[in-house]
XYZ file of C-alpha atoms in Angstrom:
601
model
C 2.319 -13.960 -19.442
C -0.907 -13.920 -21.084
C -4.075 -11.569 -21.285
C -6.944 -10.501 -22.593
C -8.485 -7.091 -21.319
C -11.216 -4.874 -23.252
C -9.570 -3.445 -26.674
C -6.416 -5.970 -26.027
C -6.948 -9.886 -27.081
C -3.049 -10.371 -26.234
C 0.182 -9.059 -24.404
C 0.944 -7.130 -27.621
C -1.750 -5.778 -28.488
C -1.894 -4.563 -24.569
C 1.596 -3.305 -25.689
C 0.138 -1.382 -28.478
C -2.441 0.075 -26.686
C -0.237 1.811 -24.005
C 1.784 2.868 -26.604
C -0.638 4.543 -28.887
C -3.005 5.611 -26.107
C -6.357 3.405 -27.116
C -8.715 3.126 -25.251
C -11.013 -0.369 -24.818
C -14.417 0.785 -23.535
C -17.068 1.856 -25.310
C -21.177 1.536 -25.308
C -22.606 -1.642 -24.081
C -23.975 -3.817 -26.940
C -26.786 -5.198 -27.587
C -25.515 -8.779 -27.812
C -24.195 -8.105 -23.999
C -27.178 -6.372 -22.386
C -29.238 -9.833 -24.100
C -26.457 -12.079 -21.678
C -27.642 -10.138 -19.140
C -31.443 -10.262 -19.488
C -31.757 -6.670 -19.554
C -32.686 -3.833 -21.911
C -30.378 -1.242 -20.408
C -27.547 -0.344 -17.777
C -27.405 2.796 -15.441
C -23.555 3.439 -17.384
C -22.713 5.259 -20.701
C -20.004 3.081 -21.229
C -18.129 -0.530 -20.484
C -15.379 -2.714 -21.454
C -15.862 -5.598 -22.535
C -14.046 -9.059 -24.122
C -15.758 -10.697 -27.202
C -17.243 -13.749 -27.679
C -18.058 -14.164 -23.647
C -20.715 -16.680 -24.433
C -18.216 -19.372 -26.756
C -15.134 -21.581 -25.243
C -13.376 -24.092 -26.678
C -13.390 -27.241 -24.194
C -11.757 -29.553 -26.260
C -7.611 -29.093 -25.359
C -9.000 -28.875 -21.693
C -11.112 -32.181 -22.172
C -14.313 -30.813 -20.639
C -17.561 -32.979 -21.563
C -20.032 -31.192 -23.775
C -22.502 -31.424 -20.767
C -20.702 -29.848 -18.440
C -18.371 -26.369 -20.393
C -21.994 -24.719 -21.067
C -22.555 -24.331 -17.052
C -19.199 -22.874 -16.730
C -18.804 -20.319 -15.250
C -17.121 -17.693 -18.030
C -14.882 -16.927 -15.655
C -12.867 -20.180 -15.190
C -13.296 -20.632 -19.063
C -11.055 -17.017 -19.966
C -8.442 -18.195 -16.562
C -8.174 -21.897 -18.643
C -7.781 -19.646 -21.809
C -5.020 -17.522 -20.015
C -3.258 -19.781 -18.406
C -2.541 -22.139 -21.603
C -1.625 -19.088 -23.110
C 0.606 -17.982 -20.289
C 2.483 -21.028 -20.107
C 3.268 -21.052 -23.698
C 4.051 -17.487 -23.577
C 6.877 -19.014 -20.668
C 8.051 -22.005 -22.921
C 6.306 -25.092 -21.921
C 3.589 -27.393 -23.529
C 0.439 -27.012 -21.306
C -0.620 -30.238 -22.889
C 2.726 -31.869 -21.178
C 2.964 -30.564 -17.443
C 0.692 -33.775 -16.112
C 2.069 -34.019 -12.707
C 3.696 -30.813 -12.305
C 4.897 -29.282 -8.911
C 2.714 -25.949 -10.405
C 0.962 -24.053 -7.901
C -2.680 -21.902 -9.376
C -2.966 -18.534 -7.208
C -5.906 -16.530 -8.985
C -7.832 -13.507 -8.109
C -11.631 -13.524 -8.394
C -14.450 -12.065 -6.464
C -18.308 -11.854 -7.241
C -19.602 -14.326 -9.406
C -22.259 -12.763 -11.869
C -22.345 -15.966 -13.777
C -23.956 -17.605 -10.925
C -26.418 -15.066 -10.080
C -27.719 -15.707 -13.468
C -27.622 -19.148 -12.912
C -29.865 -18.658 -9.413
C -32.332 -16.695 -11.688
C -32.716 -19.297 -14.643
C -34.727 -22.597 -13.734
C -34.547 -26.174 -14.810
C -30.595 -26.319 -13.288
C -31.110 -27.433 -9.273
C -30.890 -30.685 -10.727
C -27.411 -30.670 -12.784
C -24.881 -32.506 -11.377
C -21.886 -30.010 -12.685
C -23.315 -27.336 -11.297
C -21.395 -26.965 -7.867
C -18.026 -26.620 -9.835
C -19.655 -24.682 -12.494
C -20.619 -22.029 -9.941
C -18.120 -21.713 -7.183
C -15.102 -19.569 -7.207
C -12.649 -22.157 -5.836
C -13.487 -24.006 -9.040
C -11.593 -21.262 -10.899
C -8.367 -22.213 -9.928
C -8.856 -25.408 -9.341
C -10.216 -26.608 -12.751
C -6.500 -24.858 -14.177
C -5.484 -27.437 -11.781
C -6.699 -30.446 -13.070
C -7.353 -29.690 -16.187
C -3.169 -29.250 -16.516
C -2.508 -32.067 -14.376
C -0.560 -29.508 -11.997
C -0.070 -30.780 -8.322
C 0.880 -27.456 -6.366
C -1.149 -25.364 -4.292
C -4.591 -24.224 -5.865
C -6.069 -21.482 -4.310
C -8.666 -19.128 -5.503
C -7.698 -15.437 -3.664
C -10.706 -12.683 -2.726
C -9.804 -9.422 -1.599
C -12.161 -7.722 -4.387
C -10.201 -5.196 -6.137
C -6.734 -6.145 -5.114
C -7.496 -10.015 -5.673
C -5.002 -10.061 -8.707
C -2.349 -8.932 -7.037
C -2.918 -10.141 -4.176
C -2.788 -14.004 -5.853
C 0.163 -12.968 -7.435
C 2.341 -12.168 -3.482
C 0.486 -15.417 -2.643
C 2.138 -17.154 -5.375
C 5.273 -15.748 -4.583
C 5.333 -16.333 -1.274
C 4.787 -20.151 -2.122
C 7.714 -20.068 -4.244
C 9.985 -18.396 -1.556
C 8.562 -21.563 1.341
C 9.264 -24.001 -1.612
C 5.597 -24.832 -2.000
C 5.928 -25.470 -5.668
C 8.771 -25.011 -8.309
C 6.588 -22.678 -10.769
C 3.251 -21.089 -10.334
C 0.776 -19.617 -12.201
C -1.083 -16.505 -10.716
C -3.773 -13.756 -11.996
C -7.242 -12.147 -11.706
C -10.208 -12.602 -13.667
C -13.589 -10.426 -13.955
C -16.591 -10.804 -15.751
C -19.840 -8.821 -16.042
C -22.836 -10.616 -16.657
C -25.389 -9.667 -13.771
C -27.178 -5.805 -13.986
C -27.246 -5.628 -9.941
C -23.239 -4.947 -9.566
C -24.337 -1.802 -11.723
C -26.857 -1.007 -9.337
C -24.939 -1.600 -6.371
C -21.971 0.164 -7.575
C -23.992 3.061 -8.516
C -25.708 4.012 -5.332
C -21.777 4.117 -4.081
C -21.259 7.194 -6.368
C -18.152 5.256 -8.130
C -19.312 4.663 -12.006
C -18.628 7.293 -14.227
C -21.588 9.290 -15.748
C -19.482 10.634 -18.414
C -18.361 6.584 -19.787
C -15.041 7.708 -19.549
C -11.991 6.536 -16.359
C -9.911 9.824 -15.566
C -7.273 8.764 -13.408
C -5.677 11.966 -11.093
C -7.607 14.058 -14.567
C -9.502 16.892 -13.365
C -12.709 15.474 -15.030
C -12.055 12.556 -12.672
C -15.710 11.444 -12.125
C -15.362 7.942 -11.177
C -14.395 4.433 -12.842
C -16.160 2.326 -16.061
C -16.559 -1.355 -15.153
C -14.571 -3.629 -17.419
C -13.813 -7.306 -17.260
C -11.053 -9.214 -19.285
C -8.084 -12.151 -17.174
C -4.611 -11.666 -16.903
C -2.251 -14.641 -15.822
C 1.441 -14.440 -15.591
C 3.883 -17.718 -14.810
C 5.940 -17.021 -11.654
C 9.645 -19.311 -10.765
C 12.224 -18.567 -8.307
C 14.929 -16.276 -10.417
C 18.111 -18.585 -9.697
C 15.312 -21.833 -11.253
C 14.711 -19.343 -14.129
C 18.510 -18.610 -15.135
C 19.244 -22.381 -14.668
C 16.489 -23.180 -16.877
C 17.592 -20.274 -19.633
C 13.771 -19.233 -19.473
C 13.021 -15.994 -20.750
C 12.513 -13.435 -17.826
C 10.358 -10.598 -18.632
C 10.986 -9.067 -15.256
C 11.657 -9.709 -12.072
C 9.508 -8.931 -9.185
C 12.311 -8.530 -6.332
C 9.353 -7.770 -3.296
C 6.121 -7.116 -2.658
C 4.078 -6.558 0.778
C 0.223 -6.475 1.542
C -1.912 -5.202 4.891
C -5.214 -4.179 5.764
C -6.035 -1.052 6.199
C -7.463 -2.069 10.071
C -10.194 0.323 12.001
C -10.230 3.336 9.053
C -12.907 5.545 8.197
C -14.502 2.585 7.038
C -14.445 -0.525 5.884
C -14.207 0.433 2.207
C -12.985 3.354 2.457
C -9.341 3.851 1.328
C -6.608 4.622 3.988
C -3.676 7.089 3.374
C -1.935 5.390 6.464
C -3.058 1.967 5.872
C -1.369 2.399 1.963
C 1.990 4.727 3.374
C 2.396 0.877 4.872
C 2.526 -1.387 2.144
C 3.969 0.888 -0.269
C 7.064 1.235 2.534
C 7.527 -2.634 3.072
C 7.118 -3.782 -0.001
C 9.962 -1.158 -0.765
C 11.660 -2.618 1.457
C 10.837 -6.003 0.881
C 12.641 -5.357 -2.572
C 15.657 -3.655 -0.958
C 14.973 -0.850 -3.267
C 14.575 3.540 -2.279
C 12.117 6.184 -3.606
C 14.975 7.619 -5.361
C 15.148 4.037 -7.338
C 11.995 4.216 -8.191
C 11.025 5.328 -11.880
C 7.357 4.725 -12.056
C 4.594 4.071 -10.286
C 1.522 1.833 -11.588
C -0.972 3.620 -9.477
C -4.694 2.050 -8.550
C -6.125 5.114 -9.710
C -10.058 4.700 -8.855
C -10.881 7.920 -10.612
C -13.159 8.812 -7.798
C -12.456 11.926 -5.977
C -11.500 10.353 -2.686
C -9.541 7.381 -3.754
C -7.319 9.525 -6.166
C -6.951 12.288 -3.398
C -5.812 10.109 -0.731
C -3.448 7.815 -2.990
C -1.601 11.093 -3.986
C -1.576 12.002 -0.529
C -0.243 8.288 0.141
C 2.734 8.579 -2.106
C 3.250 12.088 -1.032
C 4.370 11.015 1.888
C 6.232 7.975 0.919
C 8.066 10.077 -2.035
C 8.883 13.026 -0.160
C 12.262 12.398 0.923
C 13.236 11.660 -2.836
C 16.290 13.986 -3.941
C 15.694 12.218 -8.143
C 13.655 14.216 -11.065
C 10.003 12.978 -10.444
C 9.130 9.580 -11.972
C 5.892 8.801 -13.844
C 2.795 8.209 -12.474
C -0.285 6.477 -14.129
C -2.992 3.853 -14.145
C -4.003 0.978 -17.003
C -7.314 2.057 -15.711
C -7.461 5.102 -17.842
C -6.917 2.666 -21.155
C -9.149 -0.320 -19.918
C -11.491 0.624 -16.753
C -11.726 -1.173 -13.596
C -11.254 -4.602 -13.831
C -12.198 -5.150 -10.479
C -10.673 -8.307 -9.173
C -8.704 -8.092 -12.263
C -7.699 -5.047 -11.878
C -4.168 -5.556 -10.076
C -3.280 -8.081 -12.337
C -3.853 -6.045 -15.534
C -1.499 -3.013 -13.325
C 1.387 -5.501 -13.025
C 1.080 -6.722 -16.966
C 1.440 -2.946 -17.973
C 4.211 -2.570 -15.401
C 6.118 -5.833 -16.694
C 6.054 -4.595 -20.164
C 7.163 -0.922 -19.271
C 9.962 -2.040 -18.089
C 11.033 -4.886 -20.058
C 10.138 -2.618 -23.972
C 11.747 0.813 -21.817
C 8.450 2.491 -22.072
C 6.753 5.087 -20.280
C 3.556 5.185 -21.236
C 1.401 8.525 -21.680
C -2.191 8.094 -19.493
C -5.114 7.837 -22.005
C -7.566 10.714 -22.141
C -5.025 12.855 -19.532
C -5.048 16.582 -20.098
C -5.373 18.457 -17.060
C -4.250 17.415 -13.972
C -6.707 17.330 -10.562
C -6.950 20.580 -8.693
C -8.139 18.143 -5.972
C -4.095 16.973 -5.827
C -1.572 19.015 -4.832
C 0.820 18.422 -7.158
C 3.622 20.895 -5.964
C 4.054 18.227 -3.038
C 4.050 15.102 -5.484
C 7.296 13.904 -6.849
C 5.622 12.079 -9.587
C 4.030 13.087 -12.750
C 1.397 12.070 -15.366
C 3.295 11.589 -18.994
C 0.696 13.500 -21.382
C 3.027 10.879 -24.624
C 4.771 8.015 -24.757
C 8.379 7.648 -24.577
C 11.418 5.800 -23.781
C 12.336 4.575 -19.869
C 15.618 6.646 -19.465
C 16.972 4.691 -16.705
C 19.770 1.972 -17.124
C 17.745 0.177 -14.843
C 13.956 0.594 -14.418
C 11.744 -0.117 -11.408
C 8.270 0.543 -10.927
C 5.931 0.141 -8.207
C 2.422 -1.222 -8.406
C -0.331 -0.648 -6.608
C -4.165 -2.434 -5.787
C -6.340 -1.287 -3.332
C -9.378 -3.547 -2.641
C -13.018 -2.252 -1.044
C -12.108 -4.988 1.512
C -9.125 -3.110 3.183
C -7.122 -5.192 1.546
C -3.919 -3.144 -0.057
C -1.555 -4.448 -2.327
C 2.106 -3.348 -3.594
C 4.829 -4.801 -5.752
C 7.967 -3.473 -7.032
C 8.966 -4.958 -10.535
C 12.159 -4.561 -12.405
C 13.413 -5.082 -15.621
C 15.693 -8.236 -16.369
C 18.481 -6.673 -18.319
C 20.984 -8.400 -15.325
C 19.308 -11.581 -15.569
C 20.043 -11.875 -19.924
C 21.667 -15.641 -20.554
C 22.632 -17.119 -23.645
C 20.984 -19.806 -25.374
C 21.771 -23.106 -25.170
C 22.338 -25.047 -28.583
C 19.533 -27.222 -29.318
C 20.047 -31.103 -28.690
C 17.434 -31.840 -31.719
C 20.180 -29.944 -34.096
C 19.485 -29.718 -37.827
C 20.301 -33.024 -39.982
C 20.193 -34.064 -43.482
C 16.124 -33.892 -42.951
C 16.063 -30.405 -41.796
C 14.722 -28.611 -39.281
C 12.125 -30.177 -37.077
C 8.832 -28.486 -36.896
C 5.774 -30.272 -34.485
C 2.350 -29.167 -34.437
C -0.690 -30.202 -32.528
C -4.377 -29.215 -31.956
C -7.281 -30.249 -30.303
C -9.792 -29.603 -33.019
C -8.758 -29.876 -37.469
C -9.568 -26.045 -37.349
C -7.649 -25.257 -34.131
C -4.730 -27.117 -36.388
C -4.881 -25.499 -39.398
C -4.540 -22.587 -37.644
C -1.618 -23.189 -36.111
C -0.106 -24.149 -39.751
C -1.213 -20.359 -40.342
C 0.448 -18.545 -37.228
C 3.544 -21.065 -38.618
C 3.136 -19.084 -41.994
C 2.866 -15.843 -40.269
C 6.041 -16.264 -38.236
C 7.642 -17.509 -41.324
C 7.362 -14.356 -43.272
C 8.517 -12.300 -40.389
C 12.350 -11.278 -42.434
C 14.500 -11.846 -38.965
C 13.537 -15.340 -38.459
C 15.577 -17.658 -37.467
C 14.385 -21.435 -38.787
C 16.817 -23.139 -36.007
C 15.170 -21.332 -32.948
C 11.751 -21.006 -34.477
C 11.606 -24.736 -34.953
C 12.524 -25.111 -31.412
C 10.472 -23.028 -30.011
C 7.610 -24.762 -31.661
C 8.470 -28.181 -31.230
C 8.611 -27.244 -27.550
C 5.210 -25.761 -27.060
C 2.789 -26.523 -29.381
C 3.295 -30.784 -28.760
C 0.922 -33.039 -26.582
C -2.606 -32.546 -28.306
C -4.508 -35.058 -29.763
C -4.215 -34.304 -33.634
C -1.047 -34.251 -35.230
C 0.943 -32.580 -37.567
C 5.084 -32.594 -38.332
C 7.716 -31.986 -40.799
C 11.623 -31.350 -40.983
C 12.732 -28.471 -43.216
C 16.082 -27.306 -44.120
C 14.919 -23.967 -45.373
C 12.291 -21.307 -44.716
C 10.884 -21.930 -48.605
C 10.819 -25.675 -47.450
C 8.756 -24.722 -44.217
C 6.348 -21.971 -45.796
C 5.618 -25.254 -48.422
C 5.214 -27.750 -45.305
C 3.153 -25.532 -43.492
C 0.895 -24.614 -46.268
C 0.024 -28.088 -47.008
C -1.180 -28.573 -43.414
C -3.868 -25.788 -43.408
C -5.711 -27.751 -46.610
C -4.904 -30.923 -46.443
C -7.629 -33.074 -43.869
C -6.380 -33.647 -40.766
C -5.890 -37.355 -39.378
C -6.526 -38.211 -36.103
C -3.505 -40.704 -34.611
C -4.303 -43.343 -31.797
C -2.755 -42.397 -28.968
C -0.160 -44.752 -27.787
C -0.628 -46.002 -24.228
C 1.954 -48.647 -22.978
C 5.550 -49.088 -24.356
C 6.666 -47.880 -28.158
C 9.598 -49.696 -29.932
C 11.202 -48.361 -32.565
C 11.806 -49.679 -36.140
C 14.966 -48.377 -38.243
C 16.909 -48.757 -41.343
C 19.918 -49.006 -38.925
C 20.241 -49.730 -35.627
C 19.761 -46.531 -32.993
C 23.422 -45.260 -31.339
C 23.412 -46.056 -27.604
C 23.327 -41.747 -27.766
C 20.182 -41.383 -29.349
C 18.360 -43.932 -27.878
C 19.297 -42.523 -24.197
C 18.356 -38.979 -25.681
C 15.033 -40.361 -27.234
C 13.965 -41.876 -24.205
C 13.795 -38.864 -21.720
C 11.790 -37.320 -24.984
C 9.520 -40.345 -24.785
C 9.710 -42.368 -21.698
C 7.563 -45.663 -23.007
C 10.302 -46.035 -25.748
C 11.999 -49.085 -25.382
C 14.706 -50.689 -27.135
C 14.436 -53.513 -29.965
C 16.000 -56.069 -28.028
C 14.041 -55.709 -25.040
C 11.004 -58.078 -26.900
C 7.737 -56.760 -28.248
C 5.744 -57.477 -24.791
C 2.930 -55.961 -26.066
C 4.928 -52.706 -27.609
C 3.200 -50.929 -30.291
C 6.192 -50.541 -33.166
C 6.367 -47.308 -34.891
C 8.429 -47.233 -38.430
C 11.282 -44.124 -39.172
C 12.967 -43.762 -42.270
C 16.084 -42.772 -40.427
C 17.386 -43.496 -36.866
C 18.063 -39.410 -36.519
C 16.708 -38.367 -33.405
C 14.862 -35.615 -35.061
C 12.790 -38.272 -37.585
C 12.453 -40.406 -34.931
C 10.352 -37.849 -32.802
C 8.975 -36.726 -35.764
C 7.449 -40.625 -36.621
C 7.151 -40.901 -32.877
C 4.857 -37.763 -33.042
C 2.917 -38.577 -36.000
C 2.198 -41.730 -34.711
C 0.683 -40.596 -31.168
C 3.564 -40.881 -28.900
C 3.668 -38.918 -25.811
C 6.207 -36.915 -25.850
C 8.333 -34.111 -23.489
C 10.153 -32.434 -26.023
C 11.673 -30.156 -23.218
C 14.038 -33.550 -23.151
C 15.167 -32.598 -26.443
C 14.960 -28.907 -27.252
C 16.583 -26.043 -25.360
C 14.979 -23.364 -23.815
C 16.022 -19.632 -25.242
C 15.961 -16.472 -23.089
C 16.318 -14.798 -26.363
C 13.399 -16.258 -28.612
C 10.986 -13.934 -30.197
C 6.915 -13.984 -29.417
C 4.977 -16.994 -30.725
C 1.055 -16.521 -30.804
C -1.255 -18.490 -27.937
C -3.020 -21.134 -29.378
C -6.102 -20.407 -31.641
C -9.020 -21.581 -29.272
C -11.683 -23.244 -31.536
C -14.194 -21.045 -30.269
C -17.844 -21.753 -30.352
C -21.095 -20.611 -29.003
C -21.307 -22.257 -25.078
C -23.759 -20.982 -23.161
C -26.064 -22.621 -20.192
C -29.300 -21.398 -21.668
C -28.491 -23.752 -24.453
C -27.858 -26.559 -21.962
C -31.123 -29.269 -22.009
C -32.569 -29.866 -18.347
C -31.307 -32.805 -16.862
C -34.532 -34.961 -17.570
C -33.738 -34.152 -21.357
C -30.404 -34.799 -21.620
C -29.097 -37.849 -23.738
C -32.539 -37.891 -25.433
């Protein structure tokens, strides 16, 4: 899983939010309100992601024409989902033809409201993708090379987790084998302010108080989560780390209510029920719920009233209620997505998280006939098992529910590597799209080096796995962690050279002739390998010193080989963390983007 919400670039520092109780919103800034083409917002406070205005297009292969009109929005979802997927164990670079279905939450589209406002762009022929929300899943879609189901999921606040039932469901009908699913938000228009302010919703004081009896309504945020979905028996066979497991979920409209955005105590007592029983779980099994928690005096009032009555039969100590909104804001059609994150890592790290600015509860909720509570501190899940609901509630009708749990009953060992340590060492591959973009993985190489509980076997197969299929190229085989600190140094200052990559069939050129063994093994690494005495036919020949499988990948990789190094490297349930890759981000903005009479001038 992968994210990046206001105050939280990453999963862990998300982690290390909830845990210390930051918060992530704050003024608007300058730099923001100048995106926007305005001097000022009707809100004391937002939250924000940096650098909205750069991307780095190069490891998705977008022209330098076309990632300017962008819409920001499919730029932080590409972001995410590379991230996500590494996060999982996989190469994005190498999933070209993948059976990966895209599910991803998104609903207005402030980017293209600017665009409508700024002239000179009628003309551009990216413009239609650039602009329409389909485009946001789909573009994950083809820039990957993944041939599942794409869809692009509006039900305005509950999008996220909406896309993320759609997703499972797909899995469940056998739609795809793995999919990747999410929300993403971004604020870049003033008249969502506007709008949202005549509704009475935004917070006058800059501040989101959840079930708080200063409760005055929500702060706006925007920010992408993306989490990578497979069916659980796929996920054991494939010894995949399991952060949790999401056993059911359930969604329903609220039908003829009060109104049409109005929120529905009967309409939520429904999917909070099914999707209960959806995950053949009780209230009294429940430990947590991940609440939507608008803030606003009617949405918190009837949500408590909602799990009043689903809760009221429960016989267990009250379990902990709360909402990421307090920490973040309201991440709209992110919002769901960024509820399930928290979730997933409360019960995988046995944390309950204590709610961000919470000190005294509503007087508007009676609490006496709520079996749940607000955790004023942090502390540990108590629970041999731990299961959490989560809700999102969308100004659609749409309602949302999942039940998560954690994955202690899922824990498999780890396979042994097939690309084992030899005389040469360990085997360490890098790649990047950009010199800088590789010289910074040599540094997050470094940093994971000096961590004292390394282990050089599973960290070199962790990163041979993921962080292969770009176009530059950098390698080495160490046999100790002095050997790969010296390695990986010399990457970050030495220039970077740029390989050719191979298309058509690769032959192989050792001291001694390759055992029938490795050459089967090196060919489901590299499947345009072929052997010696098969005739050069036009094969480009690539020199080893060694006929060891792992120098010959290494060679093989140097030289601009495609390569699936899945064929050659175990997965491990138990591996540590490894950072996302360091996006080469620069400044990428359609006001920067010549008319089309100008361009190639």
């Amino acid at each position: 899983m992968a994210c990046r919400f206001p105050g939280a670039d990453s999963v862990a520092d998300l982690a290390d939010m909830l845990r210390t109780g930051r918060i992530g919103t704050g003024p608007v800034p300058s730099a923001r309100l100048a995106l926007m083409g305005t001097e000022r917002l009707p809100v004391r406070a937002v939250g924000l992601v940096d650098n909205i205005d750069s991307f780095d297009r190069h490891p998705f292969r977008i022209s330098g024409s076309e990632a300017p009109l962008l819409d920001p929005q499919q730029r932080l979802v590409l972001e995410m989902a590379w991230h996500a997927l590494e996060d999982a164990g996989l190469s994005p670079a190498n999933l070209d033809g993948t059976s990966a279905g895209v599910y991803v939450g998104v609903a207005s589209s402030d980017h293209a409201m600017q665009i409508a406002r700024t002239t000179g762009f009628s003309g551009n022929a990216h413009l239609p993708n650039a602009v329409q929300n389909a485009a946001v899943s789909g573009r994950v879609s083809y820039c990957l090379g993944l041939t599942g189901p794409s869809l692009t999921v509006d039900t305005a606040c509950s999008s996220g987790l909406t896309a993320v039932t759609q997703a499972g469901d797909a899995l469940r009908l056998g739609h795809c084998d793995i999919a990747l699913a999410g929300g993403v938000n971004v604020l870049l228009n003033p008249a969502g302010f506007m709008a949202l302010g005549k509704m009475n919703v935004l917070s006058r004081t800059g501040q989101t108080h959840p079930f708080e009896a200063r409760a005055d309504g929500f702060v706006r945020s925007e920010g992408c989560g993306i989490v990578v979905l497979k069916r659980l028996p796929d996920a054991l066979a494939d010894h995949d780390r399991i952060h949790a497991v999401l056993p059911g979920w359930a969604t329903g409209q609220d039908g003829r209510s009060n109104g049409l955005s109005a929120p529905s105590r009967a309409g939520q007592v429904r999917v909070i029920t099914r999707a209960m029983r959806s995950a053949g779980v009780t209230v009294d099994d429940i430990g947590a719920i991940e609440a939507h928690g608008s803030a606003t005096a009617v949405g918190d009032a009837i949500e408590t009233l909602a799990l009043a009555e689903v809760f009221a039969d429960r016989k267990h100590p009250s379990a902990a209620l709360g909402s990421i909104k307090a920490a973040v804001g309201h991440l709209e059609a992110a919002a769901g997505i960024a509820g399930l994150i928290k979730a997933v890592l409360m019960v995988r790290d046995n944390m309950l998280p204590g709610q961000s600015g919470f000190e005294n509860p509503s007087p508007r909720i009676d609490w006496k006939a709520l079996p749940l509570h607000v955790p004023l501190s942090t502390g540990p899940w108590q629970s041999p098992r731990r299961i959490a609901g989560v809700s999102s509630f969308g100004i659609s009708g749409l309602n949302c529910h999942a039940i998560v749990c954690s994955a202690e009953d899922c824990a498999v060992a780890a396979p042994s590597a097939i690309a084992r340590s030899t005389a040469g060492g360990h085997l360490f591959l890098l790649s990047a799209a950009s010199p800088a973009a590789l010289c910074n993985r040599a540094r997050q190489l470094l940093v994971a080096l000096d961590n004292p509980q390394v282990c050089l076997r599973q960290l070199s197969a962790m990163v041979t796995r993921r962080w292969v299929g770009l176009s530059l190229r950098a390698g080495f085989q160490a046999g100790t962690i002095a050997e790969a600190r010296a390695a990986a140094g010399k990457i970050t200052s030495e220039p970077t050279q740029v390989p050719e990559r191979l298309v058509g069939p690769v032959m192989l050129e050792t001291p001694e002739p390759l055992s029938h063994a490795a050459f089967e093994t090196l060919c489901r690494a590299c499947p345009d390998l072929v052997a010696p005495d098969a005739g050069r036919n036009g094969a480009v020949t690539v020199r080893c010193p060694t006929g060891e499988i792992p120098a010959a990948l290494l060679g093989l990789h140097l030289a601009g080989a495609a390569l699936d190094t899945r064929a050659v490297t175990a997965a491990d349930p138990t591996a540590p963390d490894l950072p996302g890759y360091p996006f080469d981000r620069r400044r990428c903005w359609y006001v920067d983007t010549p008319p089309p009479q100008a361009a190639g001038k």
